[in-house]
Short mmCIF file of C-alpha atoms in Angstrom, two decimals:
data_model
loop_
_atom_site.label_atom_id
_atom_site.label_comp_id
_atom_site.label_asym_id
_atom_site.label_seq_id
_atom_site.Cartn_x
_atom_site.Cartn_y
_atom_site.Cartn_z
CA UNK A 1 117.47 146.15 -94.13
CA UNK A 2 116.35 143.13 -96.03
CA UNK A 3 114.19 140.44 -94.76
CA UNK A 4 112.73 141.13 -91.37
CA UNK A 5 110.19 138.32 -91.32
CA UNK A 6 109.50 136.10 -88.19
CA UNK A 7 110.26 132.25 -88.18
CA UNK A 8 108.35 130.60 -85.56
CA UNK A 9 109.73 127.54 -83.52
CA UNK A 10 107.30 126.31 -80.98
CA UNK A 11 108.00 123.62 -78.29
CA UNK A 12 108.13 122.78 -74.68
CA UNK A 13 110.90 123.70 -72.22
CA UNK A 14 111.74 120.41 -70.20
CA UNK A 15 115.24 120.09 -69.35
CA UNK A 16 116.20 116.89 -67.69
CA UNK A 17 118.67 115.57 -65.44
CA UNK A 18 121.48 117.03 -63.19
CA UNK A 19 124.82 115.14 -63.51
CA UNK A 20 127.11 117.60 -62.19
CA UNK A 21 128.62 117.10 -58.66
CA UNK A 22 127.13 120.07 -56.78
CA UNK A 23 130.09 120.83 -54.65
CA UNK A 24 129.72 117.60 -52.40
CA UNK A 25 131.68 115.27 -54.55
CA UNK A 26 135.45 114.41 -54.09
CA UNK A 27 137.60 117.52 -54.39
CA UNK A 28 141.44 117.33 -55.38
CA UNK A 29 143.83 117.93 -52.60
CA UNK A 30 147.20 119.66 -53.10
CA UNK A 31 150.07 117.21 -53.37
CA UNK A 32 153.60 118.64 -53.53
CA UNK A 33 154.82 122.31 -53.71
CA UNK A 34 153.86 124.27 -57.02
CA UNK A 35 156.43 126.05 -58.87
CA UNK A 36 154.44 129.23 -59.29
CA UNK A 37 157.08 131.14 -57.51
CA UNK A 38 159.83 130.07 -59.91
CA UNK A 39 157.60 130.76 -62.87
CA UNK A 40 156.63 134.38 -61.48
CA UNK A 41 160.45 135.08 -60.84
CA UNK A 42 161.07 134.42 -64.45
CA UNK A 43 158.30 136.44 -65.77
CA UNK A 44 159.52 139.47 -64.56
CA UNK A 45 141.63 154.97 -77.35
CA UNK A 46 139.26 155.49 -79.35
CA UNK A 47 135.88 156.63 -78.22
CA UNK A 48 133.15 154.53 -79.99
CA UNK A 49 129.27 154.96 -79.74
CA UNK A 50 127.17 152.04 -80.93
CA UNK A 51 124.61 152.18 -83.46
CA UNK A 52 121.42 152.59 -81.95
CA UNK A 53 119.77 149.41 -80.65
CA UNK A 54 116.92 148.22 -82.61
CA UNK A 55 118.09 148.62 -86.20
CA UNK A 56 117.52 144.90 -86.45
CA UNK A 57 114.35 143.58 -85.20
CA UNK A 58 114.64 140.60 -83.00
CA UNK A 59 112.01 137.64 -83.45
CA UNK A 60 112.13 135.29 -80.35
CA UNK A 61 110.46 132.26 -79.86
CA UNK A 62 110.20 129.83 -77.04
CA UNK A 63 112.88 127.09 -77.21
CA UNK A 64 112.20 123.34 -76.93
CA UNK A 65 114.55 121.20 -74.91
CA UNK A 66 115.44 117.71 -76.14
CA UNK A 67 114.21 115.05 -73.82
CA UNK A 68 116.79 112.74 -72.33
CA UNK A 69 119.72 115.17 -72.77
CA UNK A 70 122.02 115.93 -69.97
CA UNK A 71 122.35 119.25 -68.02
CA UNK A 72 125.61 120.20 -66.68
CA UNK A 73 124.50 121.69 -63.43
CA UNK A 74 120.90 122.71 -61.84
CA UNK A 75 119.52 125.25 -64.36
CA UNK A 76 121.88 123.95 -67.07
CA UNK A 77 120.54 123.82 -70.66
CA UNK A 78 119.87 120.76 -73.00
CA UNK A 79 122.88 119.73 -75.09
CA UNK A 80 120.80 119.72 -78.33
CA UNK A 81 120.61 122.68 -80.57
CA UNK A 82 117.42 123.99 -81.81
CA UNK A 83 118.65 125.45 -84.85
CA UNK A 84 120.96 122.98 -86.24
CA UNK A 85 121.61 119.12 -86.64
CA UNK A 86 124.32 116.82 -86.33
CA UNK A 87 126.29 117.96 -83.54
CA UNK A 88 125.93 117.84 -79.71
CA UNK A 89 127.19 120.33 -77.20
CA UNK A 90 129.99 119.53 -74.90
CA UNK A 91 131.39 121.55 -72.07
CA UNK A 92 135.00 121.93 -72.04
CA UNK A 93 138.01 123.33 -70.00
CA UNK A 94 141.00 123.26 -72.34
CA UNK A 95 143.46 125.02 -69.90
CA UNK A 96 144.67 123.66 -66.48
CA UNK A 97 147.67 123.19 -64.56
CA UNK A 98 149.27 120.93 -61.89
CA UNK A 99 152.22 120.69 -59.69
CA UNK A 100 154.15 119.49 -62.85
CA UNK A 101 154.46 123.45 -63.56
CA UNK A 102 153.17 126.19 -61.51
CA UNK A 103 150.07 124.71 -60.09
CA UNK A 104 149.35 123.33 -56.81
CA UNK A 105 147.44 120.01 -57.32
CA UNK A 106 148.42 116.49 -57.80
CA UNK A 107 148.07 115.84 -61.57
CA UNK A 108 146.56 112.45 -60.87
CA UNK A 109 143.55 113.97 -59.38
CA UNK A 110 142.78 116.59 -62.17
CA UNK A 111 140.98 114.70 -64.93
CA UNK A 112 138.69 112.91 -62.27
CA UNK A 113 137.92 116.25 -60.67
CA UNK A 114 136.88 117.65 -63.89
CA UNK A 115 134.72 114.87 -64.92
CA UNK A 116 133.20 114.89 -61.42
CA UNK A 117 132.26 118.51 -61.96
CA UNK A 118 130.32 117.83 -65.06
CA UNK A 119 132.78 118.74 -67.72
CA UNK A 120 132.70 116.51 -70.89
CA UNK A 121 136.19 117.66 -72.24
CA UNK A 122 139.21 118.36 -70.40
CA UNK A 123 142.96 119.02 -70.88
CA UNK A 124 145.93 119.45 -68.85
CA UNK A 125 148.43 122.18 -70.34
CA UNK A 126 151.17 122.58 -67.98
CA UNK A 127 153.96 125.04 -68.96
CA UNK A 128 156.77 123.78 -71.12
CA UNK A 129 159.13 126.26 -69.24
CA UNK A 130 159.97 129.86 -68.88
CA UNK A 131 163.58 130.25 -69.65
CA UNK A 132 163.61 126.38 -68.97
CA UNK A 133 162.65 126.96 -65.21
CA UNK A 134 159.40 125.59 -63.80
CA UNK A 135 158.12 123.70 -66.56
CA UNK A 136 157.45 120.02 -67.96
CA UNK A 137 160.27 117.47 -67.97
CA UNK A 138 160.18 114.81 -70.56
CA UNK A 139 158.87 112.44 -67.88
CA UNK A 140 156.21 114.73 -66.72
CA UNK A 141 155.06 115.09 -70.58
CA UNK A 142 155.00 111.26 -70.83
CA UNK A 143 152.98 111.20 -67.37
CA UNK A 144 150.56 113.61 -68.74
CA UNK A 145 149.79 111.39 -71.76
CA UNK A 146 149.43 108.36 -69.50
CA UNK A 147 146.91 110.33 -67.11
CA UNK A 148 145.07 111.45 -70.06
CA UNK A 149 144.83 107.93 -71.73
CA UNK A 150 143.66 106.44 -68.32
CA UNK A 151 140.98 109.17 -68.10
CA UNK A 152 139.77 109.15 -71.64
CA UNK A 153 136.42 107.38 -72.11
CA UNK A 154 135.33 107.73 -75.95
CA UNK A 155 131.92 108.83 -76.35
CA UNK A 156 131.60 109.88 -72.78
CA UNK A 157 134.47 111.99 -71.38
CA UNK A 158 137.52 113.32 -73.51
CA UNK A 159 140.70 113.81 -71.78
CA UNK A 160 143.56 115.59 -73.62
CA UNK A 161 147.26 116.00 -73.11
CA UNK A 162 148.55 119.65 -73.99
CA UNK A 163 151.06 122.09 -73.02
CA UNK A 164 151.62 125.80 -72.58
CA UNK A 165 154.55 127.45 -74.59
CA UNK A 166 155.47 130.33 -72.25
CA UNK A 167 157.19 133.51 -72.99
CA UNK A 168 157.29 136.13 -70.28
CA UNK A 169 157.12 138.83 -72.85
CA UNK A 170 155.68 137.56 -75.91
CA UNK A 171 152.83 135.59 -74.37
CA UNK A 172 151.65 132.07 -73.83
CA UNK A 173 150.08 129.64 -76.30
CA UNK A 174 148.51 126.35 -75.53
CA UNK A 175 149.08 123.34 -77.85
CA UNK A 176 146.82 120.19 -77.99
CA UNK A 177 147.07 117.00 -79.78
CA UNK A 178 150.75 117.22 -80.36
CA UNK A 179 153.14 114.16 -79.81
CA UNK A 180 155.98 116.35 -78.49
CA UNK A 181 156.30 119.71 -76.70
CA UNK A 182 158.63 122.55 -77.17
CA UNK A 183 160.06 125.23 -74.91
CA UNK A 184 162.07 128.26 -75.23
CA UNK A 185 165.32 126.57 -75.58
CA UNK A 186 164.25 125.51 -79.18
CA UNK A 187 161.38 128.04 -79.90
CA UNK A 188 162.65 131.39 -78.27
CA UNK A 189 160.31 133.46 -80.25
CA UNK A 190 157.08 133.59 -82.24
CA UNK A 191 158.47 132.71 -85.53
CA UNK A 192 160.31 129.60 -84.10
CA UNK A 193 157.13 128.63 -82.21
CA UNK A 194 155.23 128.77 -85.32
CA UNK A 195 157.68 127.03 -87.50
CA UNK A 196 157.78 124.15 -84.80
CA UNK A 197 154.18 123.91 -84.95
CA UNK A 198 153.98 123.93 -88.85
CA UNK A 199 154.69 120.31 -89.28
CA UNK A 200 152.57 118.90 -86.17
CA UNK A 201 149.29 117.33 -86.44
CA UNK A 202 148.38 119.87 -83.61
CA UNK A 203 146.21 122.82 -82.99
CA UNK A 204 147.08 125.77 -80.74
CA UNK A 205 145.74 128.94 -79.26
CA UNK A 206 146.62 132.46 -77.91
CA UNK A 207 146.25 132.47 -74.12
CA UNK A 208 145.18 135.56 -72.04
CA UNK A 209 145.69 137.64 -74.94
CA UNK A 210 147.45 141.11 -74.19
CA UNK A 211 148.57 140.17 -70.57
CA UNK A 212 152.07 140.16 -71.69
CA UNK A 213 153.50 143.25 -72.96
CA UNK A 214 154.51 142.32 -76.54
CA UNK A 215 151.17 140.59 -77.35
CA UNK A 216 152.49 137.63 -79.54
CA UNK A 217 154.71 140.29 -81.77
CA UNK A 218 151.44 142.27 -81.81
CA UNK A 219 149.72 139.16 -83.57
CA UNK A 220 151.81 139.37 -86.43
CA UNK A 221 150.55 136.94 -88.89
CA UNK A 222 152.42 133.67 -90.14
CA UNK A 223 151.08 132.00 -92.94
CA UNK A 224 152.71 128.61 -91.82
CA UNK A 225 150.56 128.55 -88.55
CA UNK A 226 147.40 129.94 -89.99
CA UNK A 227 145.28 126.90 -89.76
CA UNK A 228 146.63 125.60 -86.62
CA UNK A 229 146.10 128.60 -84.45
CA UNK A 230 142.69 127.88 -83.75
CA UNK A 231 141.52 129.91 -80.57
CA UNK A 232 141.81 133.12 -78.75
CA UNK A 233 140.92 133.15 -74.98
CA UNK A 234 138.23 135.75 -74.38
CA UNK A 235 137.61 134.72 -70.81
CA UNK A 236 140.39 133.63 -68.73
CA UNK A 237 139.72 132.83 -65.06
CA UNK A 238 136.99 135.32 -64.27
CA UNK A 239 138.16 138.01 -66.67
CA UNK A 240 136.81 139.32 -70.01
CA UNK A 241 139.71 139.90 -72.38
CA UNK A 242 137.95 142.11 -74.78
CA UNK A 243 139.44 145.37 -73.51
CA UNK A 244 142.71 143.80 -71.86
CA UNK A 245 145.38 146.55 -71.71
CA UNK A 246 142.80 149.29 -72.79
CA UNK A 247 143.61 151.43 -69.62
CA UNK A 248 147.24 151.52 -70.78
CA UNK A 249 146.36 152.54 -74.21
CA UNK A 250 146.44 149.30 -75.97
CA UNK A 251 143.92 148.10 -78.63
CA UNK A 252 141.46 145.38 -77.96
CA UNK A 253 143.09 141.92 -78.46
CA UNK A 254 140.16 140.59 -80.34
CA UNK A 255 140.23 143.49 -82.86
CA UNK A 256 144.10 143.04 -83.04
CA UNK A 257 144.26 139.33 -83.58
CA UNK A 258 141.30 139.07 -86.16
CA UNK A 259 142.46 142.29 -88.08
CA UNK A 260 146.07 140.77 -88.41
CA UNK A 261 144.54 137.94 -90.51
CA UNK A 262 144.26 135.07 -87.88
CA UNK A 263 141.07 133.11 -88.04
CA UNK A 264 140.82 131.94 -84.67
CA UNK A 265 137.67 130.72 -82.61
CA UNK A 266 136.94 132.22 -79.22
CA UNK A 267 137.33 130.22 -75.97
CA UNK A 268 136.91 130.38 -72.30
CA UNK A 269 139.12 128.80 -69.82
CA UNK A 270 139.47 128.43 -66.07
CA UNK A 271 143.36 128.35 -66.27
CA UNK A 272 143.23 126.63 -62.99
CA UNK A 273 146.23 126.57 -60.64
CA UNK A 274 144.62 125.40 -57.77
CA UNK A 275 143.26 121.99 -56.75
CA UNK A 276 139.51 122.64 -57.51
CA UNK A 277 139.71 121.80 -61.32
CA UNK A 278 136.19 122.13 -62.95
CA UNK A 279 134.08 123.40 -59.95
CA UNK A 280 134.58 127.23 -59.61
CA UNK A 281 131.38 129.02 -61.02
CA UNK A 282 132.24 132.08 -62.97
CA UNK A 283 135.46 130.97 -64.53
CA UNK A 284 135.89 130.66 -68.27
CA UNK A 285 134.84 127.66 -70.11
CA UNK A 286 133.92 126.64 -73.74
CA UNK A 287 131.17 125.01 -75.43
CA UNK A 288 132.11 122.76 -78.35
CA UNK A 289 129.66 121.45 -81.02
CA UNK A 290 131.05 117.76 -81.67
CA UNK A 291 129.81 115.07 -84.13
CA UNK A 292 131.08 112.84 -81.09
CA UNK A 293 132.80 113.08 -77.99
CA UNK A 294 136.07 111.79 -78.65
CA UNK A 295 139.54 113.19 -79.32
CA UNK A 296 138.83 112.98 -83.06
CA UNK A 297 135.43 114.59 -82.68
CA UNK A 298 136.88 117.47 -80.40
CA UNK A 299 139.86 118.08 -82.80
CA UNK A 300 137.41 118.19 -85.74
CA UNK A 301 135.26 121.02 -83.85
CA UNK A 302 138.38 122.89 -82.97
CA UNK A 303 139.68 122.91 -86.65
CA UNK A 304 136.27 124.10 -87.62
CA UNK A 305 136.02 126.88 -85.01
CA UNK A 306 132.68 125.51 -83.84
CA UNK A 307 132.73 126.56 -80.30
CA UNK A 308 132.06 129.68 -78.21
CA UNK A 309 133.40 131.26 -75.12
CA UNK A 310 131.56 131.68 -71.64
CA UNK A 311 132.03 131.81 -68.16
CA UNK A 312 128.60 130.49 -67.03
CA UNK A 313 128.33 126.84 -66.48
CA UNK A 314 125.70 124.89 -68.49
CA UNK A 315 125.15 127.55 -71.09
CA UNK A 316 124.20 126.56 -74.66
CA UNK A 317 125.08 128.85 -77.47
CA UNK A 318 124.45 128.05 -81.04
CA UNK A 319 124.28 130.68 -83.89
CA UNK A 320 124.13 130.66 -87.71
CA UNK A 321 124.65 133.74 -90.02
CA UNK A 322 123.20 133.13 -93.65
CA UNK A 323 122.63 129.50 -92.65
CA UNK A 324 126.58 129.12 -91.78
CA UNK A 325 127.44 127.93 -88.24
CA UNK A 326 129.70 130.03 -86.14
CA UNK A 327 133.40 129.75 -87.21
CA UNK A 328 132.59 129.45 -91.07
CA UNK A 329 132.80 131.53 -93.97
CA UNK A 330 129.99 133.35 -95.41
CA UNK A 331 129.13 133.05 -99.01
CA UNK A 332 129.06 136.80 -99.78
CA UNK A 333 131.12 139.83 -99.87
CA UNK A 334 128.04 142.25 -98.83
CA UNK A 335 124.50 142.03 -98.05
CA UNK A 336 121.86 141.57 -95.40
CA UNK A 337 122.62 138.47 -93.29
CA UNK A 338 120.10 136.76 -91.23
CA UNK A 339 121.21 135.44 -88.03
CA UNK A 340 119.58 132.73 -85.62
CA UNK A 341 120.83 132.42 -82.09
CA UNK A 342 119.80 129.58 -79.80
CA UNK A 343 120.54 130.79 -76.17
CA UNK A 344 119.70 128.77 -73.03
CA UNK A 345 120.75 127.79 -69.78
CA UNK A 346 117.50 126.02 -68.56
CA UNK A 347 114.76 126.89 -66.10
CA UNK A 348 117.04 128.88 -63.82
CA UNK A 349 117.69 131.56 -66.59
CA UNK A 350 114.31 131.34 -68.43
CA UNK A 351 113.39 134.82 -69.20
CA UNK A 352 116.56 136.67 -68.06
CA UNK A 353 117.06 140.01 -70.19
CA UNK A 354 120.26 139.73 -72.12
CA UNK A 355 121.67 141.61 -75.14
CA UNK A 356 123.18 140.33 -78.30
CA UNK A 357 125.84 142.73 -79.45
CA UNK A 358 127.01 142.37 -83.22
CA UNK A 359 130.81 143.15 -83.23
CA UNK A 360 132.76 144.31 -86.10
CA UNK A 361 136.28 145.33 -86.96
CA UNK A 362 137.18 148.56 -85.38
CA UNK A 363 140.70 150.32 -85.32
CA UNK A 364 141.40 150.21 -81.52
CA UNK A 365 137.97 148.61 -80.28
CA UNK A 366 135.25 146.54 -82.03
CA UNK A 367 132.57 148.55 -83.68
CA UNK A 368 129.16 147.47 -82.40
CA UNK A 369 126.86 147.60 -85.46
CA UNK A 370 123.73 146.57 -83.69
CA UNK A 371 122.27 145.46 -80.06
CA UNK A 372 119.35 143.09 -79.99
CA UNK A 373 117.60 142.58 -76.93
CA UNK A 374 116.40 139.01 -76.05
CA UNK A 375 115.92 136.82 -73.15
CA UNK A 376 117.46 133.40 -72.23
CA UNK A 377 115.47 130.44 -73.35
CA UNK A 378 114.58 131.65 -76.56
CA UNK A 379 115.52 131.62 -80.33
CA UNK A 380 116.32 135.14 -81.63
CA UNK A 381 116.49 136.10 -85.11
CA UNK A 382 117.62 139.27 -86.70
CA UNK A 383 119.22 140.69 -89.77
CA UNK A 384 122.09 142.90 -90.12
CA UNK A 385 123.87 144.38 -93.38
CA UNK A 386 127.57 143.42 -93.71
CA UNK A 387 130.14 144.60 -96.19
CA UNK A 388 133.84 143.31 -96.47
CA UNK A 389 134.64 147.05 -97.10
CA UNK A 390 134.09 147.45 -93.41
CA UNK A 391 136.27 144.39 -92.50
CA UNK A 392 135.86 140.64 -93.03
CA UNK A 393 134.71 139.38 -89.66
CA UNK A 394 131.69 139.48 -87.33
CA UNK A 395 131.43 138.28 -83.77
CA UNK A 396 128.41 138.00 -81.52
CA UNK A 397 128.72 138.99 -77.85
CA UNK A 398 126.11 137.96 -75.39
CA UNK A 399 125.93 140.39 -72.41
CA UNK A 400 124.04 141.20 -69.28
CA UNK A 401 123.27 144.89 -69.36
CA UNK A 402 122.49 144.93 -65.70
CA UNK A 403 126.07 144.41 -64.86
CA UNK A 404 129.37 146.14 -65.27
CA UNK A 405 132.32 144.93 -67.18
CA UNK A 406 135.25 144.77 -64.67
CA UNK A 407 137.64 145.70 -67.37
CA UNK A 408 135.83 148.40 -69.37
CA UNK A 409 137.02 149.86 -72.73
CA UNK A 410 136.30 153.27 -74.24
CA UNK A 411 133.74 155.65 -72.29
CA UNK A 412 130.40 154.89 -73.51
CA UNK A 413 131.28 151.59 -75.48
CA UNK A 414 128.41 149.39 -75.40
CA UNK A 415 130.64 146.40 -74.37
CA UNK A 416 131.22 148.06 -70.96
CA UNK A 417 128.45 145.84 -69.72
CA UNK A 418 129.34 142.15 -68.23
CA UNK A 419 130.09 139.32 -70.92
CA UNK A 420 128.20 136.22 -70.81
CA UNK A 421 129.42 134.73 -73.90
CA UNK A 422 131.20 135.10 -77.27
CA UNK A 423 130.37 133.29 -80.39
CA UNK A 424 133.29 132.26 -82.80
CA UNK A 425 133.65 134.61 -85.64
CA UNK A 426 132.15 134.23 -89.27
CA UNK A 427 134.41 135.43 -92.06
CA UNK A 428 133.18 137.21 -95.25
CA UNK A 429 134.48 136.27 -98.63
CA UNK A 430 136.96 138.55 -100.24
#
């Protein structure tokens, strides 16, 4: 199995500060009638048993929290990684709506609400239209930029303008950092959307993958958009999308997307349509590892796929494989790969039993090649043999084995427990 030695990192757990509004801060109020009804009107396996747990031995050591770092919420973890240097964790929600499309809230209140809730990075991504009904107008697109610019505080809080390209059958895709937007009048299908995206200095992602029946033409790969499609939503609202559509005979969206050749990181989002932007616990959100909390820093982290998906506020997840951070390419085609995982949510979760599941390509569902038992608030190290002959990607899923997945996959699948977080993938050479 290769190197099974134990590295020891010692320290003291002393998470400081609570800068999240705890539910008593100003909440956004609805202003105007949402267009959700119009949008809605327009919208119209294989059984797998995991390898036996314990084939990789975990070495766990107590974490050391960095003094003076901020916690998102009571029980939130430090923003400083214990296994890598040069970046800081920021908590982000990159998918939100207002009354400018099918949401219910005044867009003027959204960015302040998310900052008040303790988020470091936030985006407004109203729909660009469903058959040109219920989406952004040109004036609303300009207004989104004005609101983001007014809320943006470089180094402190990053506010981003985006939009959600919306097709009732193919699916929805968020676009961030674009100077223009497109709807179905100019991009009626996936190829047209990817062609439009190709010459933009922007990044995009697949939203709630598998919810719409055609699933982005079954994730058909387009080389022109390969580098710009940076994300796949694994948590949307309170849902885990690993097995979305499984009960209807569909394959895992994660497997379908990555097996098709896309190199997307994995995100969680609230997809907020109400007036409580940033506050609800249990909805998806993302952690980005940035060199600076600015638009340039966030864009760089997104392009590097240096982020993770979760639906737990205040969670810190950092991970390396063979010394490479999540989202990167491993310098080998086969061999034993050493993983290091920094997983923490502060004192509230200290000692909480969790599993780290090693996901590899499967035909209809991910293959789980190892399950490592750990606890929150510790560094976990383990070694797993990987080979490109079995597929070129690997993902870590953190789960709570005591709770059930509300959207389970094949009977007996290890991932039928409750997902806490997903790392972005690593890719092997070849």
